[in-house]
Coordinates of C-alpha atoms in Angstrom, one line a residue:
M52 CA -29.3 -21.4 -25.4
N53 CA -30.7 -20.8 -29.0
R54 CA -30.7 -23.8 -31.4
A55 CA -27.8 -22.8 -33.6
V56 CA -25.6 -22.6 -30.6
T57 CA -27.0 -25.9 -29.1
I58 CA -26.0 -27.6 -32.4
L59 CA -22.4 -26.0 -32.5
S60 CA -21.8 -27.0 -28.9
Q61 CA -22.8 -30.6 -29.6
L62 CA -20.5 -30.8 -32.7
E63 CA -17.6 -28.9 -30.9
S64 CA -17.8 -31.6 -28.2
S65 CA -17.9 -34.8 -30.2
D66 CA -16.1 -36.0 -33.3
S67 CA -19.3 -36.4 -35.0
T68 CA -23.2 -36.8 -34.4
T69 CA -26.3 -38.0 -36.2
R70 CA -29.3 -35.7 -37.3
E71 CA -31.4 -37.9 -35.1
E72 CA -29.2 -37.0 -32.0
L73 CA -29.3 -33.4 -32.7
A74 CA -33.0 -33.4 -33.2
R75 CA -33.5 -35.1 -29.9
R76 CA -31.2 -32.7 -28.2
C77 CA -32.9 -29.6 -29.7
G78 CA -36.5 -31.0 -29.2
V79 CA -37.2 -30.5 -33.1
G80 CA -37.8 -32.8 -35.9
V81 CA -34.8 -34.0 -38.3
R82 CA -36.0 -31.6 -41.1
T83 CA -35.7 -28.6 -39.0
I84 CA -32.1 -29.8 -38.0
A85 CA -31.3 -30.2 -41.8
S86 CA -32.5 -26.7 -42.5
D87 CA -30.7 -25.3 -39.4
I88 CA -27.4 -26.9 -40.8
A89 CA -27.9 -25.1 -44.0
H90 CA -28.4 -21.8 -42.4
L91 CA -25.3 -22.3 -40.1
N92 CA -23.1 -23.2 -43.1
K93 CA -24.2 -20.0 -44.7
A94 CA -23.6 -18.0 -41.5
L95 CA -20.2 -19.5 -41.0
E96 CA -19.1 -19.5 -44.7
G97 CA -15.3 -19.1 -45.0
A98 CA -14.7 -19.9 -41.3
A99 CA -16.1 -23.5 -41.0
S100 CA -18.3 -26.1 -42.6
I101 CA -20.6 -28.8 -41.2
R102 CA -20.4 -31.8 -43.4
L103 CA -22.4 -34.9 -43.6
A104 CA -20.7 -38.2 -44.2
D105 CA -22.0 -41.7 -43.6
G106 CA -25.1 -40.3 -41.9
R107 CA -23.1 -38.2 -39.4
Y108 CA -22.4 -34.4 -39.2
R109 CA -18.8 -33.3 -38.6
L110 CA -17.7 -29.8 -37.9
L111 CA -14.6 -28.7 -39.9
I112 CA -13.1 -25.3 -38.7
V113 CA -10.9 -23.5 -41.3
D114 CA -10.2 -20.3 -39.5
A115 CA -10.5 -20.5 -35.7
G116 CA -10.7 -16.6 -35.1
A117 CA -13.4 -16.1 -37.7
Y118 CA -15.3 -19.1 -36.5
G119 CA -15.3 -17.8 -32.9
R120 CA -16.6 -14.3 -34.0
G121 CA -19.4 -16.0 -36.1
R122 CA -20.3 -18.3 -33.1
E123 CA -20.6 -15.3 -30.9
R124 CA -22.9 -13.5 -33.4
L125 CA -25.2 -16.5 -33.5
A126 CA -25.0 -16.7 -29.6
T127 CA -26.3 -13.0 -29.2
V128 CA -28.3 -12.6 -32.4
R129 CA -31.2 -10.3 -31.6
E130 CA -32.5 -9.5 -35.1
S131 CA -34.2 -12.8 -35.5
F132 CA -36.7 -14.0 -32.9
N133 CA -37.1 -17.6 -34.3
D134 CA -36.0 -19.0 -30.9
P135 CA -38.9 -19.2 -28.4
Q136 CA -36.2 -19.0 -25.5
W137 CA -34.7 -15.9 -26.9
R138 CA -38.1 -14.3 -27.3
A139 CA -39.0 -15.0 -23.7
A140 CA -35.7 -13.7 -22.6
W141 CA -36.1 -10.4 -24.7
I142 CA -39.6 -9.8 -23.3
L143 CA -38.4 -10.3 -19.7
A144 CA -35.5 -8.0 -20.3
R145 CA -37.7 -5.3 -21.8
L146 CA -40.0 -5.3 -18.9
L147 CA -37.0 -5.3 -16.6
R148 CA -35.5 -2.1 -18.2
S149 CA -38.8 -0.2 -18.5
E150 CA -40.0 2.2 -15.9
V151 CA -43.3 2.3 -17.3
P152 CA -45.8 -0.4 -18.4
V153 CA -45.0 -1.8 -21.9
R154 CA -48.0 -2.4 -24.3
T155 CA -48.4 -5.8 -26.1
E156 CA -48.7 -3.7 -29.4
D157 CA -45.2 -2.3 -28.8
L158 CA -43.7 -5.6 -28.0
A159 CA -45.3 -7.0 -31.3
L160 CA -43.9 -4.0 -33.3
E161 CA -40.4 -4.1 -31.8
M162 CA -40.1 -8.0 -32.3
R163 CA -41.9 -8.0 -35.7
L164 CA -44.3 -10.6 -34.7
G165 CA -48.2 -10.7 -34.6
R166 CA -49.7 -9.8 -31.4
T167 CA -51.2 -13.4 -31.0
S168 CA -47.6 -14.8 -30.9
V169 CA -46.4 -12.1 -28.4
V170 CA -49.4 -13.0 -26.1
A171 CA -48.4 -16.5 -26.3
D172 CA -44.9 -15.7 -25.4
V173 CA -46.0 -13.5 -22.5
A174 CA -47.8 -16.6 -21.3
D175 CA -44.5 -18.4 -21.4
V176 CA -42.7 -15.7 -19.5
R177 CA -45.3 -15.8 -16.7
T178 CA -44.6 -19.7 -16.4
L179 CA -40.8 -18.7 -16.1
L180 CA -41.4 -16.2 -13.4
A181 CA -43.9 -18.3 -11.3
P182 CA -41.2 -20.1 -9.4
F183 CA -39.6 -16.8 -8.3
G184 CA -42.9 -15.4 -6.9
V185 CA -42.9 -12.8 -9.7
T186 CA -46.0 -12.1 -11.8
I187 CA -46.7 -9.8 -14.9
E188 CA -49.4 -7.4 -14.2
G189 CA -51.3 -5.8 -17.0
R190 CA -54.2 -3.5 -17.8
T191 CA -55.9 -2.9 -21.1
R192 CA -54.6 0.1 -23.0
V193 CA -51.8 0.6 -20.3
G194 CA -49.5 -2.0 -20.6
L195 CA -47.5 -4.9 -18.7
Q196 CA -45.0 -4.6 -15.8
L197 CA -43.2 -7.0 -13.5
A198 CA -44.7 -7.3 -10.0
G199 CA -43.2 -9.1 -6.9
P200 CA -40.1 -9.3 -4.7
E201 CA -37.1 -7.6 -6.1
A202 CA -34.9 -10.7 -5.2
G203 CA -37.4 -12.8 -7.1
I204 CA -37.0 -10.5 -10.1
R205 CA -33.2 -10.4 -10.3
L206 CA -33.0 -14.3 -9.8
A207 CA -35.4 -14.7 -12.6
V208 CA -33.4 -12.4 -14.7
L209 CA -30.1 -14.0 -13.9
D210 CA -31.5 -17.5 -14.7
H211 CA -33.4 -16.7 -17.9
A212 CA -32.5 -13.3 -19.3
Y213 CA -29.2 -12.0 -18.3
E214 CA -27.7 -11.7 -21.8
A215 CA -30.8 -10.1 -23.1
A216 CA -30.8 -7.6 -20.5
Y217 CA -27.2 -6.9 -19.7
R218 CA -25.2 -7.9 -22.8
D219 CA -24.3 -4.3 -23.4
Y220 CA -24.3 -3.0 -19.9
P221 CA -21.4 -0.6 -19.1
L222 CA -20.1 -1.9 -16.0
G223 CA -16.8 0.2 -16.6
D224 CA -13.2 -0.8 -16.4
D225 CA -12.4 0.3 -13.1
L226 CA -15.3 -1.7 -11.5
Q227 CA -14.6 -4.9 -13.5
A228 CA -10.9 -4.7 -12.8
A229 CA -11.8 -4.4 -9.0
V230 CA -14.1 -7.2 -9.1
E231 CA -11.7 -9.5 -10.9
E232 CA -9.0 -8.7 -8.5
V233 CA -11.1 -10.0 -5.6
L234 CA -12.2 -13.0 -7.6
A235 CA -8.6 -13.8 -8.4
A236 CA -7.7 -13.7 -4.8
Y237 CA -10.3 -16.4 -4.1
R238 CA -9.0 -18.5 -6.9
L239 CA -12.3 -19.1 -8.5
G240 CA -12.5 -20.9 -11.9
S241 CA -13.3 -19.1 -15.1
E242 CA -17.0 -20.1 -15.0
G243 CA -17.2 -19.1 -11.3
R244 CA -15.6 -15.6 -12.0
A245 CA -18.1 -15.1 -15.0
L246 CA -21.1 -16.1 -12.7
V247 CA -20.1 -13.7 -9.8
L248 CA -19.4 -10.8 -12.4
R249 CA -22.9 -11.3 -13.6
W250 CA -24.4 -11.0 -10.1
V251 CA -22.3 -7.8 -9.3
T252 CA -23.6 -6.3 -12.6
V253 CA -27.2 -6.9 -11.8
V254 CA -26.8 -5.8 -8.1
L255 CA -25.0 -2.6 -9.0
D256 CA -27.7 -1.7 -11.9
R257 CA -30.7 -2.5 -9.7
H258 CA -29.4 -0.8 -6.7
L259 CA -28.1 2.2 -8.3
T260 CA -31.4 2.7 -10.4
G261 CA -33.5 2.8 -7.1
H262 CA -34.6 -0.9 -7.0
D263 CA -34.0 -1.8 -3.5
L264 CA -34.1 -5.3 -2.2
G265 CA -36.0 -4.6 1.1
A266 CA -36.3 -7.5 3.6
L267 CA -34.8 -10.7 2.4
P268 CA -36.2 -14.2 3.0
A269 CA -35.1 -15.8 6.3
T270 CA -33.3 -18.6 4.4
Y271 CA -30.5 -15.9 3.3
H272 CA -29.5 -15.5 6.8
D273 CA -28.1 -18.9 6.6
L274 CA -25.4 -17.3 4.4
L275 CA -24.2 -15.0 7.2
D276 CA -20.6 -15.5 8.1
T277 CA -20.0 -18.3 5.4
P278 CA -17.2 -18.4 3.0
A279 CA -19.7 -16.9 0.3
H280 CA -20.5 -13.9 2.6
D281 CA -16.6 -13.4 3.2
L282 CA -16.3 -13.1 -0.7
A283 CA -19.4 -10.7 -1.0
R284 CA -17.9 -8.4 1.9
A285 CA -14.6 -8.4 0.1
L286 CA -16.2 -7.4 -3.1
A287 CA -18.2 -4.6 -1.3
A288 CA -15.1 -3.3 0.4
R289 CA -13.3 -2.9 -2.9
L290 CA -16.3 -1.6 -4.8
E291 CA -17.6 0.9 -2.4
P292 CA -14.8 3.5 -2.8
L293 CA -15.3 3.4 -6.6
L294 CA -19.0 3.9 -6.1
G295 CA -18.9 6.6 -3.5
E296 CA -21.3 5.0 -1.3
R297 CA -21.9 2.1 0.9
L298 CA -23.7 -0.9 -0.3
P299 CA -26.5 -1.9 2.2
D300 CA -26.1 -5.1 4.1
E301 CA -29.0 -6.8 2.2
E302 CA -27.3 -6.2 -1.1
V303 CA -24.0 -7.8 0.2
L304 CA -25.9 -10.6 1.5
F305 CA -27.7 -11.2 -1.9
L306 CA -24.5 -10.8 -3.6
A307 CA -23.2 -13.7 -1.2
L308 CA -25.8 -16.0 -2.9
S309 CA -23.8 -15.9 -6.1
A310 CA -20.9 -17.9 -4.5
A311 CA -23.1 -20.1 -2.2
G312 CA -22.6 -23.1 -4.8
L313 CA -19.0 -22.3 -5.7
R314 CA -15.6 -23.6 -4.7
M315 CA -13.2 -21.0 -3.5
V316 CA -9.7 -20.7 -1.9
V317 CA -8.3 -17.6 -0.4
D318 CA -4.6 -17.5 1.2
D319 CA -5.9 -16.1 4.5
G320 CA -8.6 -18.6 4.7
P321 CA -12.5 -17.7 4.9
T322 CA -13.6 -17.1 8.5
G323 CA -16.9 -18.9 7.9
V324 CA -18.1 -22.3 7.6
W325 CA -20.7 -24.2 5.5
P326 CA -23.7 -25.4 7.5
T327 CA -24.1 -28.0 4.8
A328 CA -20.6 -29.6 5.0
A329 CA -21.7 -32.2 7.8
A330 CA -24.9 -33.3 6.0
A331 CA -22.7 -33.6 2.9
G332 CA -20.3 -35.9 4.6
E333 CA -23.1 -38.0 5.8
L334 CA -24.8 -38.2 2.6
V335 CA -21.6 -39.8 0.8
G336 CA -21.8 -42.7 3.0
R337 CA -25.6 -43.2 2.3
I338 CA -25.1 -42.8 -1.4
L339 CA -22.2 -45.2 -1.5
E340 CA -24.3 -47.8 0.5
R341 CA -27.3 -47.5 -1.7
I342 CA -25.1 -47.9 -4.8
T343 CA -23.7 -51.1 -3.3
D344 CA -27.2 -52.3 -2.5
E345 CA -28.8 -51.6 -6.0
M346 CA -25.6 -52.3 -8.2
D347 CA -23.4 -54.6 -6.1
V348 CA -20.5 -52.2 -6.9
R349 CA -18.4 -51.3 -3.8
L350 CA -16.6 -48.0 -4.5
A351 CA -13.9 -48.0 -1.6
P352 CA -13.3 -44.6 0.1
S353 CA -10.3 -42.8 -1.3
E354 CA -9.1 -39.4 -1.7
L355 CA -11.8 -39.0 -4.1
T356 CA -14.4 -39.2 -1.3
Q357 CA -13.4 -36.0 0.5
E358 CA -13.6 -34.2 -3.0
F359 CA -16.9 -35.8 -3.6
S360 CA -18.1 -34.5 -0.2
Q361 CA -17.0 -31.0 -0.9
H362 CA -19.0 -31.1 -4.3
L363 CA -22.2 -32.2 -2.5
T364 CA -21.7 -29.5 0.0
F365 CA -22.0 -26.9 -2.9
L366 CA -24.7 -28.9 -4.6
L367 CA -26.7 -28.7 -1.5
N368 CA -26.1 -25.1 -1.2
R369 CA -27.3 -24.6 -4.8
M370 CA -30.4 -26.7 -4.2
R371 CA -31.2 -24.9 -0.8
F372 CA -30.9 -21.4 -2.3
G373 CA -32.6 -22.3 -5.7
L374 CA -29.4 -21.7 -7.7
R375 CA -29.2 -23.5 -11.1
L376 CA -26.2 -24.5 -13.0
A377 CA -25.7 -23.3 -16.7
P378 CA -28.0 -25.0 -19.2
D379 CA -27.0 -28.6 -19.5
T380 CA -25.6 -29.3 -23.0
Q381 CA -23.8 -32.6 -22.3
G382 CA -26.2 -34.5 -20.3
G383 CA -27.5 -36.9 -23.2
R384 CA -23.7 -37.4 -24.3
L385 CA -22.6 -38.2 -20.8
R386 CA -25.4 -40.8 -20.3
D387 CA -24.6 -42.3 -23.5
E388 CA -20.9 -42.5 -22.8
Y389 CA -20.8 -43.6 -19.2
P390 CA -24.1 -45.6 -18.5
A391 CA -23.1 -47.1 -15.4
A392 CA -21.9 -43.9 -14.0
S393 CA -25.1 -42.1 -15.1
R394 CA -26.9 -44.7 -13.2
M395 CA -25.0 -44.0 -10.1
A396 CA -25.7 -40.4 -10.5
T397 CA -29.5 -41.2 -10.7
I398 CA -29.1 -43.2 -7.6
A399 CA -27.4 -40.4 -5.8
G400 CA -30.0 -38.0 -7.0
D401 CA -32.6 -40.0 -5.4
V402 CA -30.9 -40.3 -2.1
I403 CA -30.5 -36.5 -2.1
E404 CA -34.0 -35.9 -3.0
R405 CA -35.3 -38.3 -0.3
E406 CA -33.0 -36.6 2.2
T407 CA -33.7 -33.0 1.4
G408 CA -37.1 -33.0 -0.2
L409 CA -35.5 -31.1 -3.1
A410 CA -35.3 -32.0 -6.8
V411 CA -32.0 -32.5 -8.2
E412 CA -31.9 -30.8 -11.7
A413 CA -30.4 -32.3 -14.9
G414 CA -27.1 -30.1 -14.7
E415 CA -26.4 -31.5 -11.2
L416 CA -27.0 -35.1 -12.5
S417 CA -24.5 -34.5 -15.0
L418 CA -21.9 -33.2 -12.7
L419 CA -22.7 -36.2 -10.5
T420 CA -22.2 -38.5 -13.5
T421 CA -18.7 -36.9 -14.2
Y422 CA -17.7 -37.6 -10.5
F423 CA -18.9 -41.3 -10.6
Q424 CA -16.9 -41.8 -13.8
V425 CA -13.8 -40.5 -12.2
F426 CA -14.6 -43.0 -9.1
L427 CA -15.0 -45.9 -11.7
A428 CA -11.8 -45.0 -13.5
E429 CA -9.9 -45.0 -10.1
H430 CA -11.7 -48.2 -9.1
A431 CA -10.6 -50.0 -12.3
S432 CA -6.9 -48.8 -11.9
K433 CA -6.8 -50.1 -8.4
G434 CA -8.7 -53.4 -9.0
S435 CA -7.4 -54.7 -12.0
R436 CA -4.6 -57.0 -12.4
D437 CA -2.2 -56.8 -15.5
L438 CA -2.6 -59.6 -18.0
V439 CA 0.3 -62.4 -18.1
V440 CA 0.7 -63.6 -21.5
T441 CA 3.2 -66.3 -22.7
I442 CA 4.2 -66.6 -26.4
V443 CA 5.2 -70.0 -27.4
S444 CA 7.3 -70.0 -30.5
G445 CA 8.7 -72.8 -32.9
R446 CA 9.9 -70.3 -35.4
G447 CA 12.5 -68.4 -33.6
P448 CA 12.6 -65.2 -31.5
A449 CA 12.0 -62.8 -34.5
T450 CA 8.6 -64.3 -35.3
A451 CA 7.7 -64.2 -31.6
R452 CA 8.7 -60.5 -31.1
L453 CA 6.6 -59.7 -34.2
V454 CA 3.6 -61.4 -32.7
R455 CA 4.3 -59.5 -29.3
A456 CA 4.3 -56.3 -31.1
N457 CA 1.0 -57.0 -32.8
L458 CA -0.5 -58.1 -29.6
E459 CA 0.4 -54.9 -27.9
S460 CA -1.9 -53.0 -30.3
V461 CA -4.9 -54.8 -29.0
L462 CA -4.3 -56.0 -25.5
P463 CA -4.5 -53.7 -22.4
A464 CA -1.5 -51.6 -21.4
G465 CA 0.5 -53.1 -18.7
T466 CA 0.0 -56.5 -20.1
R467 CA 3.2 -58.6 -19.2
Y468 CA 4.6 -60.8 -21.9
S469 CA 7.3 -63.7 -21.9
I470 CA 8.6 -65.5 -25.0
V471 CA 9.6 -69.3 -24.5
P472 CA 10.6 -72.0 -27.1
D473 CA 8.2 -74.8 -27.7
A474 CA 11.0 -77.3 -26.9
A475 CA 10.8 -76.2 -23.2
P476 CA 7.8 -73.9 -22.6
G477 CA 7.8 -74.4 -18.9
D478 CA 4.4 -74.0 -16.7
L479 CA 2.1 -72.2 -19.1
D480 CA -0.7 -72.7 -16.6
A481 CA 0.8 -69.7 -14.7
S482 CA -0.2 -67.3 -17.6
D483 CA -3.6 -65.9 -18.3
L484 CA -3.3 -66.4 -21.9
V485 CA -1.1 -68.7 -24.1
V486 CA -0.3 -67.5 -27.7
T487 CA 1.3 -69.9 -30.0
T488 CA 2.9 -69.5 -33.6
P489 CA 1.6 -71.5 -36.4
G490 CA 2.7 -75.2 -36.3
T491 CA 3.4 -74.9 -32.6
R492 CA 1.6 -76.9 -30.0
A493 CA 1.1 -76.1 -26.2
A494 CA -0.1 -78.3 -23.3
T495 CA -2.1 -76.0 -21.1
R496 CA -5.6 -75.5 -19.6
R497 CA -5.2 -71.8 -20.1
P498 CA -7.0 -69.9 -23.2
T499 CA -4.8 -70.6 -26.3
L500 CA -4.6 -68.3 -29.4
E501 CA -2.6 -69.1 -32.5
L502 CA -1.2 -66.0 -34.3
G503 CA 1.2 -65.6 -37.3
E504 CA 3.3 -62.6 -38.5
V505 CA 0.6 -61.5 -40.8
F506 CA -1.9 -59.6 -38.6
D507 CA -5.6 -58.9 -39.2
R508 CA -6.3 -56.5 -36.2
Q509 CA -10.1 -56.7 -36.5
A510 CA -10.1 -60.7 -36.8
V511 CA -7.7 -60.9 -33.8
L512 CA -9.9 -58.4 -31.7
R513 CA -13.0 -60.8 -32.4
R514 CA -10.9 -63.8 -31.5
L515 CA -9.8 -62.3 -28.3
H516 CA -13.3 -61.1 -27.5
A517 CA -14.5 -64.7 -27.7
L518 CA -11.8 -66.0 -25.4
R519 CA -12.6 -66.0 -21.6
V520 CA -9.9 -65.7 -19.0
P521 CA -11.2 -66.5 -15.5
T522 CA -9.8 -63.4 -13.7
H523 CA -10.6 -60.8 -16.7
G524 CA -13.6 -62.2 -18.6
P525 CA -13.5 -61.7 -22.4
L526 CA -10.1 -60.1 -23.3
S527 CA -10.9 -57.3 -25.8
H528 CA -13.2 -54.4 -24.7
G529 CA -13.3 -52.0 -27.8
A530 CA -16.4 -51.5 -29.5
S531 CA -15.0 -52.5 -32.6
A532 CA -14.6 -56.1 -31.2
G533 CA -18.2 -56.7 -30.8
S534 CA -20.6 -57.4 -28.0
F535 CA -19.2 -57.9 -24.7
L536 CA -22.4 -59.4 -23.5
A537 CA -22.6 -61.9 -26.4
A538 CA -19.1 -63.2 -25.5
L539 CA -20.2 -64.1 -22.0
L540 CA -23.1 -66.3 -23.4
D541 CA -23.5 -69.6 -25.5
E542 CA -26.3 -71.5 -27.0
G543 CA -27.2 -73.1 -23.8
R544 CA -27.5 -69.7 -21.8
F545 CA -29.6 -68.0 -24.2
V546 CA -33.2 -68.6 -23.1
R547 CA -36.4 -67.9 -24.8
L548 CA -38.7 -67.5 -21.9
P549 CA -42.7 -68.1 -22.0
A550 CA -44.8 -65.5 -23.6
G551 CA -46.2 -63.3 -20.8
C552 CA -43.4 -64.1 -18.3
D553 CA -42.9 -61.3 -15.7
Y554 CA -39.5 -60.1 -14.4
R555 CA -39.5 -62.2 -11.2
E556 CA -40.5 -65.4 -12.8
G557 CA -37.9 -64.9 -15.9
T558 CA -35.2 -64.3 -13.2
Q559 CA -36.0 -67.6 -11.3
R560 CA -36.1 -69.5 -14.5
L561 CA -32.6 -68.2 -15.7
V562 CA -31.0 -68.9 -12.1
A563 CA -32.5 -72.4 -12.5
R564 CA -30.8 -72.9 -15.9
L565 CA -27.5 -72.0 -14.5
T566 CA -28.0 -74.1 -11.4
E567 CA -28.9 -77.1 -13.4
R568 CA -26.0 -76.9 -15.7
G569 CA -23.8 -76.8 -12.5
L570 CA -22.5 -73.3 -13.6
V571 CA -23.4 -71.7 -10.2
G572 CA -23.6 -72.9 -6.6
A573 CA -26.8 -74.1 -4.9
E574 CA -26.8 -70.7 -2.7
F575 CA -27.1 -68.4 -5.9
A576 CA -30.7 -68.5 -6.1
A577 CA -30.8 -67.2 -2.4
A578 CA -28.2 -64.6 -3.1
I579 CA -30.3 -63.2 -6.1
A580 CA -33.5 -63.3 -3.9
A581 CA -31.8 -61.4 -1.1
R582 CA -30.3 -58.7 -3.3
E583 CA -33.8 -58.3 -4.9
D584 CA -35.3 -57.8 -1.6
R585 CA -33.0 -55.0 -0.7
A586 CA -33.4 -53.2 -4.0
T587 CA -34.9 -54.4 -7.4
M588 CA -32.6 -55.0 -10.1
R589 CA -35.2 -54.4 -12.8
L590 CA -33.6 -51.3 -14.5
D591 CA -36.9 -50.4 -16.1
D592 CA -40.0 -51.7 -17.3
Q593 CA -38.4 -53.7 -20.3
I594 CA -35.1 -54.8 -19.1
G595 CA -33.8 -56.4 -15.9
F596 CA -30.2 -57.1 -14.7
P597 CA -30.3 -59.6 -11.7
H598 CA -26.8 -60.2 -10.5
A599 CA -25.1 -61.5 -7.3
T600 CA -21.9 -62.9 -6.0
D601 CA -21.5 -66.6 -5.9
P602 CA -18.1 -67.5 -4.1
T603 CA -18.2 -71.2 -5.6
I604 CA -17.4 -69.9 -9.1
A605 CA -13.8 -68.9 -10.5
R606 CA -15.1 -66.8 -13.5
P607 CA -18.3 -64.7 -14.3
V608 CA -21.2 -66.8 -15.5
C609 CA -24.1 -65.2 -17.4
A610 CA -27.5 -66.3 -18.9
L611 CA -29.9 -64.1 -20.9
G612 CA -33.5 -64.5 -21.3
V613 CA -35.8 -62.9 -23.9
V614 CA -39.7 -62.6 -23.5
P615 CA -41.5 -62.5 -26.9
R616 CA -43.8 -59.4 -27.1
S617 CA -45.3 -57.5 -29.9
D618 CA -44.6 -53.9 -30.6
G619 CA -46.3 -51.7 -27.9
E620 CA -47.1 -54.6 -25.6
A621 CA -46.1 -53.8 -22.0
G622 CA -43.9 -55.9 -19.8
V623 CA -40.3 -57.0 -19.4
R624 CA -38.5 -58.1 -22.7
V625 CA -35.0 -58.9 -21.8
I626 CA -33.5 -60.2 -18.6
V627 CA -29.7 -60.5 -18.0
C628 CA -28.7 -62.7 -15.0
L629 CA -25.1 -62.6 -13.9
A630 CA -23.1 -64.5 -11.4
V631 CA -19.8 -63.2 -10.3
P632 CA -17.0 -64.7 -8.1
A633 CA -15.9 -63.2 -4.8
K634 CA -14.5 -59.8 -5.2
L635 CA -10.9 -61.0 -4.6
A636 CA -11.1 -63.6 -7.2
Y637 CA -11.7 -61.5 -10.2
D638 CA -11.7 -58.0 -11.6
D639 CA -14.9 -56.7 -10.8
T640 CA -14.8 -53.8 -13.6
L641 CA -16.2 -56.7 -15.6
L642 CA -19.5 -56.0 -13.9
I643 CA -19.3 -52.2 -14.8
R644 CA -18.7 -53.3 -18.4
V645 CA -21.7 -55.5 -18.4
Y646 CA -23.8 -52.6 -16.7
D647 CA -22.5 -50.2 -19.5
E648 CA -23.7 -52.6 -22.4
V649 CA -27.1 -53.5 -20.5
I650 CA -28.0 -50.0 -19.8
R651 CA -27.1 -48.9 -23.4
L652 CA -29.4 -51.7 -24.6
G653 CA -32.1 -50.7 -22.4
A654 CA -32.0 -47.2 -23.8
N655 CA -32.5 -48.7 -27.2
R656 CA -36.2 -49.4 -27.5
P657 CA -36.2 -50.5 -31.1
A658 CA -33.3 -52.8 -30.3
L659 CA -35.1 -54.3 -27.4
A660 CA -38.4 -54.9 -29.4
K661 CA -36.3 -56.9 -32.1
L662 CA -34.3 -58.7 -29.5
S663 CA -37.4 -60.0 -27.7
R664 CA -38.4 -61.8 -30.7
L665 CA -35.2 -63.7 -31.4
T666 CA -35.3 -67.4 -31.0
S667 CA -31.6 -68.6 -30.7
Y668 CA -28.2 -67.7 -29.5
E669 CA -27.0 -67.4 -33.2
Q670 CA -29.5 -64.9 -34.0
F671 CA -28.6 -63.0 -30.8
F672 CA -24.7 -63.1 -31.5
Y673 CA -25.1 -61.5 -34.9
F674 CA -27.8 -58.9 -33.8
M675 CA -25.5 -57.9 -31.0
E676 CA -22.4 -57.9 -33.1
N677 CA -24.1 -55.6 -35.7
L678 CA -25.5 -53.4 -32.9
A679 CA -22.1 -53.1 -31.2
T680 CA -20.6 -51.8 -34.7
G681 CA -23.2 -49.4 -35.6
P682 CA -26.2 -47.3 -34.3
T683 CA -28.7 -49.1 -36.8
T684 CA -31.1 -51.9 -35.5

């Protein structure tokens, strides 16, 4: 994907983004991004505009049709060779389509580049081809040509140069309609249909131009009589009458590879089975066990487990046969948006790599992150309990109803409300939160909040955030309400650790602080040590999140330690120690919320550097509040 399309894709998928974010995604400097935005605005003039406001870019589309056409032109532009990826793809496509060696001088002339630049680009193409067993052979004054197994050449083109080689290939209406008819019967999604159509195009072009496959690697035989092979045979049966010839068995088996990583459903039911299905089912259990060990989050089996097992089946197929997903344009955004789910995906990827010996690529990790976020959303909906709020009013029902209407805009959906008079309020301790109107008093041990008819939403959000309900933790969870982590702490549980302190010593000191204050039970230290023995809770070299269950407490308890370090100094800087009640005693989605904030903090290296030099809870509170309401540090 060229840089212009990468920028547009990011802006299309988010409300706004910063110049630094785009620069990081594209691997260039911020000045380059500014220049690219200027060129894009010129190219899209009249259809759309990219505007900068408050340090963030936003895409405004005036004419959707014209914008779509302009975007397509940018995606397929061939006149400009500013994009190194496009240059490499173009060279690979040029060598593929040529029946004779191609001279470097001819490439330079056609690309309007200097010979030195083309030689460097050819070296890049050689690097792309190496994993496929394909090379570029060349002789002085003769030229360059592809050499290696035909299957490898095809796979390399499909991965790196399909648009450059086949964008204008005339497949023909009859052939395309036949392919789409078969794919519709197998109910492939739009991305799956597009992928298989690409493979059909390459298979037909290479076979009909005399580039036969020959013997395929032995691993391809694992595809025989699988659902993917069924699909390939159905495609061949439909295409052969139109071609006037029979496709060799090797071509059909190669075509089956296109569907090895895809979900498909056919009314008659495929005759084959996936050899990876049993392995995927076993992997699910091991992945969930590892997540429990490392994160102390127990994702109970559900209807999603079967769906996840099927996903792993196709993931394993893609890994075994070297099939890659489309370029990952959302990975960074998913990591930023769903930190806990992203960490679960990383753990799952590590389990898969250990079991199979194969690396899990970035695109697969993004898909895993999506699945784990769905798991977490389901987990939260099943595990959470509705809040019970009692409004005590001494000003009559109208005021109480207005207070309730205001609360509904900031408290979670599903919260249950009751309105009682201050003269006879009843048992207020049965509520999670008691809200009083001005001048009204209420005798209760539960958290209490006073609200009037005039409502400052931001002020109320912050007050709610500072309250702690035993079963729910801090009530407000919106980013605008400030730091969730700061709301779990106080002056006595912000600890400035000794300079040079390591992760293990820092953890022990924090546990000791909580124990000395009677906030955790005597066995909490042993629980932390046992969890650390199973799997370290040090998230990376600069931040740790030791946490464990303490059945003696009724609500989550947290302590945070900072280790003063200078810029560039190695070692842990921040340790967040959390004790949580037994799982049935509280809403354990709180742990996920703390995970999200801690992981985001760990990814913000400038913030960690400053945080490690803070000396008081007051400084920490204001620092985290500012950090939660803006990206600056």
